[in-house]
PDB file of C-alpha atoms in Angstrom:
ATOM      1  CA  MET A 228      21.404 -15.940   7.282  1.00 86.00           C
ATOM      2  CA  VAL A 229      18.425 -14.052   5.959  1.00 92.00           C
ATOM      3  CA  LEU A 230      18.345 -10.690   4.660  1.00 93.00           C
ATOM      4  CA  ILE A 231      14.954  -8.687   4.683  1.00 95.00           C
ATOM      5  CA  ALA A 232      14.423  -5.396   2.676  1.00 94.00           C
ATOM      6  CA  ASP A 233      11.463  -3.219   2.752  1.00 93.00           C
ATOM      7  CA  SER A 234      11.751  -0.692  -0.555  1.00 91.00           C
ATOM      8  CA  GLY A 235      10.046   2.300  -0.918  1.00 81.00           C
ATOM      9  CA  SER A 236      11.001   4.953  -3.609  1.00 76.00           C
ATOM     10  CA  THR A 237      12.628   6.870  -1.198  1.00 79.00           C
ATOM     11  CA  LYS A 238      14.524   4.459   1.103  1.00 87.00           C
ATOM     12  CA  THR A 239      15.344   1.063   1.803  1.00 93.00           C
ATOM     13  CA  HIS A 240      15.427  -0.646   5.346  1.00 93.00           C
ATOM     14  CA  TRP A 241      17.492  -3.571   5.231  1.00 95.00           C
ATOM     15  CA  VAL A 242      17.648  -6.079   8.008  1.00 94.00           C
ATOM     16  CA  LEU A 243      20.040  -9.105   8.368  1.00 93.00           C
ATOM     17  CA  LEU A 244      19.102 -11.798  10.631  1.00 91.00           C
ATOM     18  CA  ARG A 245      22.277 -13.877  12.005  1.00 86.00           C
ATOM     19  CA  ASP A 246      22.329 -16.312  14.521  1.00 81.00           C
ATOM     20  CA  GLU A 247      19.365 -14.691  16.545  1.00 77.00           C
ATOM     21  CA  HIS A 248      20.729 -11.009  16.100  1.00 86.00           C
ATOM     22  CA  GLU A 249      19.724  -8.373  13.941  1.00 88.00           C
ATOM     23  CA  SER A 250      21.725  -5.819  12.066  1.00 91.00           C
ATOM     24  CA  HIS A 251      19.965  -2.786  10.303  1.00 93.00           C
ATOM     25  CA  CYS A 252      20.977  -0.023   7.843  1.00 93.00           C
ATOM     26  CA  VAL A 253      19.209   1.941   5.531  1.00 94.00           C
ATOM     27  CA  THR A 254      19.846   3.039   1.980  1.00 93.00           C
ATOM     28  CA  GLU A 255      18.230   4.882  -0.968  1.00 90.00           C
ATOM     29  CA  GLY A 256      14.989   3.741  -2.649  1.00 87.00           C
ATOM     30  CA  LEU A 257      15.476   0.657  -5.090  1.00 89.00           C
ATOM     31  CA  ASN A 258      12.181   1.158  -7.310  1.00 87.00           C
ATOM     32  CA  PRO A 259      12.945  -1.080 -10.413  1.00 88.00           C
ATOM     33  CA  LEU A 260      10.646   1.403 -12.444  1.00 82.00           C
ATOM     34  CA  LEU A 261      13.179   4.425 -11.204  1.00 79.00           C
ATOM     35  CA  ALA A 262      16.484   2.620 -10.209  1.00 83.00           C
ATOM     36  CA  ASP A 263      18.755   1.032 -12.917  1.00 86.00           C
ATOM     37  CA  ARG A 264      21.031  -1.978 -12.756  1.00 88.00           C
ATOM     38  CA  GLU A 265      24.066   0.525 -11.634  1.00 90.00           C
ATOM     39  CA  VAL A 266      22.055   2.044  -8.812  1.00 90.00           C
ATOM     40  CA  PHE A 267      21.411  -1.536  -7.232  1.00 89.00           C
ATOM     41  CA  ALA A 268      24.785  -2.316  -7.819  1.00 90.00           C
ATOM     42  CA  MET A 269      25.987   0.670  -6.007  1.00 91.00           C
ATOM     43  CA  VAL A 270      23.206  -0.085  -2.671  1.00 91.00           C
ATOM     44  CA  GLY A 271      24.220  -3.696  -2.887  1.00 88.00           C
ATOM     45  CA  ARG A 272      27.861  -2.799  -2.294  1.00 88.00           C
ATOM     46  CA  GLU A 273      26.640  -0.281   0.433  1.00 91.00           C
ATOM     47  CA  VAL A 274      24.790  -2.949   2.218  1.00 91.00           C
ATOM     48  CA  ALA A 275      27.511  -5.361   2.091  1.00 89.00           C
ATOM     49  CA  ALA A 276      29.785  -2.976   3.486  1.00 90.00           C
ATOM     50  CA  GLN A 277      27.442  -1.691   6.472  1.00 91.00           C
ATOM     51  CA  LEU A 278      26.127  -5.338   7.440  1.00 90.00           C
ATOM     52  CA  GLY A 279      29.535  -7.028   6.944  1.00 86.00           C
ATOM     53  CA  LEU A 280      28.730  -9.124   4.044  1.00 84.00           C
ATOM     54  CA  GLU A 281      31.850  -8.942   1.999  1.00 78.00           C
ATOM     55  CA  GLY A 282      32.731 -12.166   0.908  1.00 75.00           C
ATOM     56  CA  GLU A 283      29.732 -13.885   2.768  1.00 78.00           C
ATOM     57  CA  SER A 284      27.000 -15.634   1.507  1.00 81.00           C
ATOM     58  CA  VAL A 285      23.246 -14.899   2.376  1.00 86.00           C
ATOM     59  CA  ASP A 286      21.205 -17.890   2.692  1.00 89.00           C
ATOM     60  CA  LYS A 287      17.998 -16.325   1.812  1.00 91.00           C
ATOM     61  CA  VAL A 288      16.652 -12.484   0.940  1.00 92.00           C
ATOM     62  CA  TYR A 289      13.131 -11.446   1.049  1.00 94.00           C
ATOM     63  CA  PHE A 290      12.709  -8.308  -0.903  1.00 94.00           C
ATOM     64  CA  TYR A 291       9.642  -6.289  -0.581  1.00 94.00           C
ATOM     65  CA  GLY A 292       9.424  -3.417  -2.944  1.00 91.00           C
ATOM     66  CA  ALA A 293       7.697  -0.337  -4.457  1.00 84.00           C
ATOM     67  CA  GLY A 294       7.488  -0.831  -8.442  1.00 84.00           C
ATOM     68  CA  CYS A 295       7.486  -4.452  -7.792  1.00 87.00           C
ATOM     69  CA  GLY A 296       3.987  -5.125  -9.024  1.00 80.00           C
ATOM     70  CA  THR A 297       4.633  -7.353 -12.067  1.00 86.00           C
ATOM     71  CA  GLU A 298       7.007 -10.380 -12.870  1.00 89.00           C
ATOM     72  CA  LYS A 299       9.235  -8.248 -15.179  1.00 91.00           C
ATOM     73  CA  ALA A 300       9.886  -5.718 -12.477  1.00 90.00           C
ATOM     74  CA  CYS A 301      10.617  -8.481  -9.876  1.00 92.00           C
ATOM     75  CA  GLN A 302      12.494 -10.528 -12.055  1.00 92.00           C
ATOM     76  CA  HIS A 303      15.107  -7.315 -12.744  1.00 90.00           C
ATOM     77  CA  VAL A 304      15.309  -7.081  -9.032  1.00 90.00           C
ATOM     78  CA  GLN A 305      16.381 -10.589  -8.757  1.00 90.00           C
ATOM     79  CA  ASP A 306      18.962 -10.308 -11.541  1.00 89.00           C
ATOM     80  CA  TRP A 307      20.415  -6.895 -10.251  1.00 89.00           C
ATOM     81  CA  LEU A 308      20.424  -7.999  -6.899  1.00 84.00           C
ATOM     82  CA  GLY A 309      21.992 -11.683  -7.430  1.00 83.00           C
ATOM     83  CA  ALA A 310      24.989  -9.566  -9.545  1.00 85.00           C
ATOM     84  CA  THR A 311      25.989  -7.935  -6.411  1.00 81.00           C
ATOM     85  CA  MET A 312      26.557 -10.359  -3.767  1.00 77.00           C
ATOM     86  CA  ALA A 313      26.409 -14.320  -3.059  1.00 76.00           C
ATOM     87  CA  PHE A 314      22.682 -15.165  -2.285  1.00 82.00           C
ATOM     88  CA  GLY A 315      21.209 -18.711  -1.826  1.00 84.00           C
ATOM     89  CA  SER A 316      17.643 -17.368  -3.238  1.00 89.00           C
ATOM     90  CA  ILE A 317      15.946 -14.196  -3.627  1.00 91.00           C
ATOM     91  CA  GLU A 318      12.197 -13.818  -3.086  1.00 93.00           C
ATOM     92  CA  VAL A 319      11.241 -10.570  -4.367  1.00 94.00           C
ATOM     93  CA  THR A 320       7.351  -9.348  -4.276  1.00 92.00           C
ATOM     94  CA  GLY A 321       5.789  -6.135  -3.905  1.00 90.00           C
ATOM     95  CA  ASP A 322       5.688  -3.706  -1.045  1.00 89.00           C
ATOM     96  CA  LEU A 323       2.090  -3.925  -0.413  1.00 92.00           C
ATOM     97  CA  LEU A 324       2.530  -7.908   0.264  1.00 94.00           C
ATOM     98  CA  GLY A 325       5.247  -6.929   2.950  1.00 94.00           C
ATOM     99  CA  ALA A 326       2.829  -4.455   4.575  1.00 95.00           C
ATOM    100  CA  CYS A 327       0.261  -7.456   4.690  1.00 96.00           C
ATOM    101  CA  ARG A 328       2.584 -10.016   6.279  1.00 95.00           C
ATOM    102  CA  ALA A 329       3.848  -7.053   8.760  1.00 95.00           C
ATOM    103  CA  THR A 330       0.270  -6.103  10.003  1.00 96.00           C
ATOM    104  CA  CYS A 331      -1.714  -8.932   9.368  1.00 95.00           C
ATOM    105  CA  GLY A 332       0.551 -12.355   9.558  1.00 92.00           C
ATOM    106  CA  SER A 333      -1.572 -15.078   8.689  1.00 91.00           C
ATOM    107  CA  HIS A 334      -4.829 -13.325   9.566  1.00 95.00           C
ATOM    108  CA  GLU A 335      -7.128 -11.606   6.750  1.00 95.00           C
ATOM    109  CA  GLY A 336      -7.513  -8.114   6.620  1.00 95.00           C
ATOM    110  CA  MET A 337      -7.446  -5.071   4.701  1.00 97.00           C
ATOM    111  CA  VAL A 338      -4.359  -3.239   4.201  1.00 97.00           C
ATOM    112  CA  GLY A 339      -3.045   0.097   2.556  1.00 95.00           C
ATOM    113  CA  ILE A 340       0.477   2.110   2.288  1.00 93.00           C
ATOM    114  CA  LEU A 341       0.818   5.742   2.594  1.00 94.00           C
ATOM    115  CA  GLY A 342       4.210   6.754   1.676  1.00 90.00           C
ATOM    116  CA  THR A 343       6.072   8.393  -1.183  1.00 88.00           C
ATOM    117  CA  GLY A 344       3.132   6.451  -3.051  1.00 88.00           C
ATOM    118  CA  SER A 345      -0.125   4.759  -1.861  1.00 92.00           C
ATOM    119  CA  ASN A 346      -1.816   1.294  -2.410  1.00 91.00           C
ATOM    120  CA  MET A 347      -4.375  -0.660  -0.944  1.00 94.00           C
ATOM    121  CA  CYS A 348      -5.716  -4.237  -0.942  1.00 95.00           C
ATOM    122  CA  TYR A 349      -7.855  -6.876   0.487  1.00 97.00           C
ATOM    123  CA  TYR A 350      -5.445  -9.757   2.351  1.00 96.00           C
ATOM    124  CA  ASP A 351      -6.868 -13.421   2.805  1.00 96.00           C
ATOM    125  CA  GLY A 352      -4.233 -14.525   5.258  1.00 94.00           C
ATOM    126  CA  ARG A 353      -1.868 -15.945   2.566  1.00 94.00           C
ATOM    127  CA  ARG A 354      -1.930 -13.747  -0.344  1.00 95.00           C
ATOM    128  CA  ILE A 355      -3.250 -10.760  -1.967  1.00 95.00           C
ATOM    129  CA  ALA A 356      -6.760 -11.471  -2.986  1.00 96.00           C
ATOM    130  CA  LEU A 357      -8.033  -8.392  -4.470  1.00 95.00           C
ATOM    131  CA  GLN A 358      -6.478  -5.065  -5.081  1.00 92.00           C
ATOM    132  CA  ARG A 359      -7.000  -2.033  -7.160  1.00 85.00           C
ATOM    133  CA  VAL A 360      -4.810  -1.196 -10.074  1.00 81.00           C
ATOM    134  CA  SER A 361      -1.988   1.038  -9.049  1.00 77.00           C
ATOM    135  CA  THR A 362      -1.689   3.749 -11.596  1.00 76.00           C
ATOM    136  CA  GLY A 363       1.461   5.319 -10.100  1.00 73.00           C
ATOM    137  CA  TYR A 364       2.324   9.054  -8.994  1.00 75.00           C
ATOM    138  CA  ILE A 365       0.852  10.497 -12.254  1.00 79.00           C
ATOM    139  CA  LEU A 366      -2.556   9.080 -12.026  1.00 82.00           C
ATOM    140  CA  GLY A 367      -3.270   7.538  -8.641  1.00 78.00           C
ATOM    141  CA  ASP A 368      -1.192   7.284  -5.350  1.00 88.00           C
ATOM    142  CA  GLU A 369      -4.018   9.137  -3.500  1.00 94.00           C
ATOM    143  CA  GLY A 370      -3.681  10.434  -0.102  1.00 95.00           C
ATOM    144  CA  SER A 371       0.511   9.694  -0.353  1.00 95.00           C
ATOM    145  CA  GLY A 372       3.343  12.181   0.301  1.00 95.00           C
ATOM    146  CA  ASN A 373       3.235  12.620  -3.623  1.00 94.00           C
ATOM    147  CA  HIS A 374      -0.255  13.381  -3.675  1.00 96.00           C
ATOM    148  CA  ILE A 375      -0.208  16.017  -0.923  1.00 97.00           C
ATOM    149  CA  GLY A 376       3.144  17.659  -2.574  1.00 96.00           C
ATOM    150  CA  LYS A 377       1.390  17.821  -5.741  1.00 96.00           C
ATOM    151  CA  ARG A 378      -1.825  19.623  -4.573  1.00 96.00           C
ATOM    152  CA  LEU A 379       0.580  22.340  -2.543  1.00 97.00           C
ATOM    153  CA  LEU A 380       2.971  22.843  -5.051  1.00 97.00           C
ATOM    154  CA  LYS A 381      -0.249  23.351  -7.479  1.00 96.00           C
ATOM    155  CA  ASP A 382      -1.819  25.953  -5.085  1.00 97.00           C
ATOM    156  CA  TYR A 383       1.547  27.775  -4.643  1.00 97.00           C
ATOM    157  CA  LEU A 384       2.255  28.058  -8.172  1.00 96.00           C
ATOM    158  CA  GLU A 385      -1.717  28.935  -9.366  1.00 96.00           C
ATOM    159  CA  GLN A 386      -1.372  31.251  -6.199  1.00 95.00           C
ATOM    160  CA  GLN A 387      -4.288  29.536  -4.452  1.00 96.00           C
ATOM    161  CA  MET A 388      -2.421  29.165  -1.013  1.00 97.00           C
ATOM    162  CA  PRO A 389      -3.019  31.663   1.548  1.00 97.00           C
ATOM    163  CA  GLU A 390      -0.404  34.326   1.198  1.00 97.00           C
ATOM    164  CA  ASP A 391       1.279  33.659   4.786  1.00 96.00           C
ATOM    165  CA  LEU A 392       1.766  30.525   3.613  1.00 97.00           C
ATOM    166  CA  ARG A 393       2.867  31.449   0.218  1.00 97.00           C
ATOM    167  CA  ILE A 394       5.815  33.053   1.893  1.00 97.00           C
ATOM    168  CA  MET A 395       6.698  30.451   4.261  1.00 97.00           C
ATOM    169  CA  PHE A 396       6.514  28.043   1.176  1.00 97.00           C
ATOM    170  CA  HIS A 397       9.227  30.085  -0.908  1.00 96.00           C
ATOM    171  CA  ASP A 398      11.436  30.170   1.835  1.00 96.00           C
ATOM    172  CA  ASP A 399      11.634  26.652   2.495  1.00 97.00           C
ATOM    173  CA  TYR A 400      11.629  26.079  -1.579  1.00 96.00           C
ATOM    174  CA  PRO A 401      13.154  29.139  -2.948  1.00 95.00           C
ATOM    175  CA  TYR A 402      12.862  28.231  -6.608  1.00 94.00           C
ATOM    176  CA  SER A 403      11.124  30.147  -9.495  1.00 95.00           C
ATOM    177  CA  THR A 404       8.135  28.401 -11.377  1.00 95.00           C
ATOM    178  CA  SER A 405      10.405  27.128 -14.201  1.00 94.00           C
ATOM    179  CA  GLU A 406      12.662  25.557 -11.883  1.00 95.00           C
ATOM    180  CA  PHE A 407       9.933  23.941 -10.042  1.00 95.00           C
ATOM    181  CA  LEU A 408       8.785  22.781 -13.355  1.00 94.00           C
ATOM    182  CA  ASP A 409      12.067  21.376 -14.713  1.00 94.00           C
ATOM    183  CA  ARG A 410      12.412  19.272 -11.420  1.00 91.00           C
ATOM    184  CA  LEU A 411       8.794  17.814 -12.356  1.00 91.00           C
ATOM    185  CA  TYR A 412       9.362  17.189 -16.080  1.00 93.00           C
ATOM    186  CA  ARG A 413      13.254  17.182 -16.581  1.00 91.00           C
ATOM    187  CA  LYS A 414      14.919  15.668 -13.459  1.00 90.00           C
ATOM    188  CA  PRO A 415      14.960  12.357 -12.113  1.00 83.00           C
ATOM    189  CA  ASN A 416      12.458  11.128  -9.253  1.00 84.00           C
ATOM    190  CA  PRO A 417       9.779  13.605  -9.506  1.00 90.00           C
ATOM    191  CA  ASN A 418       7.561  11.847  -7.245  1.00 88.00           C
ATOM    192  CA  ARG A 419      10.244  11.692  -4.499  1.00 88.00           C
ATOM    193  CA  PHE A 420      10.673  15.520  -5.122  1.00 92.00           C
ATOM    194  CA  LEU A 421       6.624  15.941  -5.020  1.00 94.00           C
ATOM    195  CA  ALA A 422       6.615  13.726  -1.695  1.00 93.00           C
ATOM    196  CA  SER A 423       9.150  15.860   0.126  1.00 94.00           C
ATOM    197  CA  LEU A 424       6.911  18.921   0.088  1.00 96.00           C
ATOM    198  CA  ALA A 425       4.459  17.108   2.059  1.00 96.00           C
ATOM    199  CA  SER A 426       6.990  18.014   5.148  1.00 96.00           C
ATOM    200  CA  PHE A 427       5.717  21.377   4.508  1.00 97.00           C
ATOM    201  CA  ALA A 428       2.234  20.287   5.341  1.00 97.00           C
ATOM    202  CA  ASP A 429       3.532  18.636   8.450  1.00 96.00           C
ATOM    203  CA  ARG A 430       4.774  21.510   9.872  1.00 96.00           C
ATOM    204  CA  HIS A 431       1.881  23.645   9.006  1.00 97.00           C
ATOM    205  CA  GLN A 432      -1.086  21.253   9.494  1.00 94.00           C
ATOM    206  CA  LYS A 433      -2.644  22.897  12.482  1.00 94.00           C
ATOM    207  CA  GLU A 434      -3.664  25.694   9.613  1.00 97.00           C
ATOM    208  CA  PRO A 435      -6.959  25.522   8.240  1.00 97.00           C
ATOM    209  CA  TYR A 436      -6.118  25.919   4.775  1.00 97.00           C
ATOM    210  CA  MET A 437      -3.660  22.781   5.596  1.00 97.00           C
ATOM    211  CA  GLN A 438      -6.161  20.913   7.544  1.00 97.00           C
ATOM    212  CA  ALA A 439      -8.525  21.217   4.317  1.00 97.00           C
ATOM    213  CA  VAL A 440      -5.832  19.905   2.111  1.00 97.00           C
ATOM    214  CA  LEU A 441      -5.101  16.816   4.142  1.00 97.00           C
ATOM    215  CA  ARG A 442      -8.368  15.941   4.455  1.00 97.00           C
ATOM    216  CA  GLN A 443      -9.353  15.961   1.008  1.00 96.00           C
ATOM    217  CA  CYS A 444      -6.312  14.015   0.297  1.00 97.00           C
ATOM    218  CA  PHE A 445      -6.810  11.359   2.791  1.00 97.00           C
ATOM    219  CA  GLN A 446     -10.560  11.240   1.876  1.00 97.00           C
ATOM    220  CA  ALA A 447      -9.631  10.259  -1.866  1.00 96.00           C
ATOM    221  CA  PHE A 448      -7.588   7.457   0.076  1.00 96.00           C
ATOM    222  CA  PHE A 449     -10.398   6.008   2.069  1.00 96.00           C
ATOM    223  CA  GLU A 450     -12.758   6.521  -0.578  1.00 94.00           C
ATOM    224  CA  GLN A 451     -10.746   3.361  -2.439  1.00 93.00           C
ATOM    225  CA  MET A 452     -12.485   0.993   0.138  1.00 93.00           C
ATOM    226  CA  ALA A 453     -15.682   1.137  -1.699  1.00 92.00           C
ATOM    227  CA  PHE A 454     -13.942  -1.018  -4.610  1.00 93.00           C
ATOM    228  CA  PHE A 455     -13.678  -3.867  -2.063  1.00 94.00           C
ATOM    229  CA  GLY A 456     -17.476  -4.613  -1.078  1.00 93.00           C
ATOM    230  CA  GLY A 457     -17.970  -6.723   1.606  1.00 91.00           C
ATOM    231  CA  HIS A 458     -14.498  -6.720   2.676  1.00 94.00           C
ATOM    232  CA  ALA A 459     -14.443  -2.886   3.410  1.00 90.00           C
ATOM    233  CA  SER A 460     -16.050  -3.799   6.713  1.00 92.00           C
ATOM    234  CA  LEU A 461     -12.607  -4.901   8.048  1.00 95.00           C
ATOM    235  CA  PRO A 462     -10.255  -2.639   9.897  1.00 95.00           C
ATOM    236  CA  LEU A 463      -8.029  -1.345   7.792  1.00 97.00           C
ATOM    237  CA  ASN A 464      -4.210  -1.511   8.638  1.00 97.00           C
ATOM    238  CA  VAL A 465      -1.815   1.433   7.479  1.00 97.00           C
ATOM    239  CA  VAL A 466       1.849   1.368   6.630  1.00 95.00           C
ATOM    240  CA  GLY A 467       3.883   3.951   5.806  1.00 92.00           C
ATOM    241  CA  GLY A 468       5.514   7.455   6.888  1.00 90.00           C
ATOM    242  CA  LEU A 469       2.697   9.578   6.602  1.00 95.00           C
ATOM    243  CA  VAL A 470       1.046   7.116   9.458  1.00 95.00           C
ATOM    244  CA  SER A 471       3.185   9.200  12.290  1.00 92.00           C
ATOM    245  CA  SER A 472       3.191  12.288  10.730  1.00 93.00           C
ATOM    246  CA  PHE A 473      -0.588  12.984  10.231  1.00 96.00           C
ATOM    247  CA  ASN A 474      -2.113  10.208  12.648  1.00 95.00           C
ATOM    248  CA  GLY A 475      -4.560  12.731  13.743  1.00 95.00           C
ATOM    249  CA  VAL A 476      -6.301  13.690  10.712  1.00 96.00           C
ATOM    250  CA  LEU A 477      -5.997  10.320   9.272  1.00 96.00           C
ATOM    251  CA  ARG A 478      -8.248   9.020  12.152  1.00 96.00           C
ATOM    252  CA  ALA A 479     -10.592  11.379  12.232  1.00 97.00           C
ATOM    253  CA  VAL A 480     -11.427  11.242   8.382  1.00 97.00           C
ATOM    254  CA  ALA A 481     -11.802   7.602   9.084  1.00 96.00           C
ATOM    255  CA  ALA A 482     -14.013   8.173  11.643  1.00 96.00           C
ATOM    256  CA  GLU A 483     -15.923  10.300   9.420  1.00 95.00           C
ATOM    257  CA  ARG A 484     -16.471   7.684   6.969  1.00 93.00           C
ATOM    258  CA  GLY A 485     -16.963   5.030   9.325  1.00 93.00           C
ATOM    259  CA  ILE A 486     -13.646   3.010   8.507  1.00 94.00           C
ATOM    260  CA  ALA A 487     -12.707   1.175  11.385  1.00 95.00           C
ATOM    261  CA  LEU A 488      -8.376   1.299  11.700  1.00 96.00           C
ATOM    262  CA  GLY A 489      -6.423  -1.314  12.845  1.00 95.00           C
ATOM    263  CA  THR A 490      -2.718  -1.623  12.894  1.00 95.00           C
ATOM    264  CA  MET A 491      -1.058   1.869  12.191  1.00 96.00           C
ATOM    265  CA  VAL A 492       2.965   1.644  11.745  1.00 95.00           C
ATOM    266  CA  SER A 493       5.442   4.144   9.969  1.00 92.00           C
ATOM    267  CA  SER A 494       7.478   1.005   8.790  1.00 90.00           C
ATOM    268  CA  PRO A 495       6.786  -2.702   8.351  1.00 93.00           C
ATOM    269  CA  ILE A 496      10.316  -3.801   8.949  1.00 92.00           C
ATOM    270  CA  GLU A 497       9.630  -4.992  12.680  1.00 92.00           C
ATOM    271  CA  GLY A 498       6.160  -6.922  11.491  1.00 94.00           C
ATOM    272  CA  LEU A 499       8.463  -8.453   8.543  1.00 94.00           C
ATOM    273  CA  VAL A 500      11.184  -9.888  11.117  1.00 92.00           C
ATOM    274  CA  ARG A 501       8.771 -11.302  13.148  1.00 91.00           C
ATOM    275  CA  PHE A 502       6.698 -12.931   9.957  1.00 92.00           C
ATOM    276  CA  HIS A 503      10.086 -14.636   8.675  1.00 89.00           C
ATOM    277  CA  ALA A 504      11.558 -15.365  12.337  1.00 82.00           C
ATOM    278  CA  LYS A 505       8.608 -17.663  12.406  1.00 73.00           C
TER     279      LYS A 505
END
């Protein structure tokens, strides 16, 4: 049996491959920078129950996760998952490598993630050969749900959002200024909260103001291509929840910047199943 996990900061998609059959389940996100041992244990029990793994041993686990960009973080995930059920071996790598394997397989390409957070790299067909430093939801995550949500909330609080949209925003999120700031600076997972506000942009993306916000955020994402020099001429494959929500704007901004887009999928899980089934 093989268990594959694609984990972002918001949700984790699990697939169990057993005797040519697939079983799926979805749990909350397991970013080791945001979740601790207790959360991993709770989710591990949930996965075992949903996939019928109580008392059974899984031969191999491939865990692709947000926040797994360092050896220390990967070791935490290995230890915490290993304590939840019997695994033959556990391979933990970043979600960006998962996106590469899902979209490029064994071929080279540029790969980006646009979900709660964002990232980008050049993949040589075996490994991530070149990658910008990921500075997280405070300094980075250009073009992500977190980035869009941050821009909307700032404009709303500073009264830079058009009045009709401000009224609708307040109807959807009826918090005071102090309550918004409390969600950002006192409560856990502020990046998830900010990313959740991107759904407002999705519902009103035809508004001129929203088009301008989305274009600016995605321009910031595509501007990262310059870091990769000659590799930037390769098609950019993009994985993440924003791909389906904002596909039209993404393609328009990419075309304006002369960037060719390759595979565009909301989730890498099907590609990962194909990759490991080989």
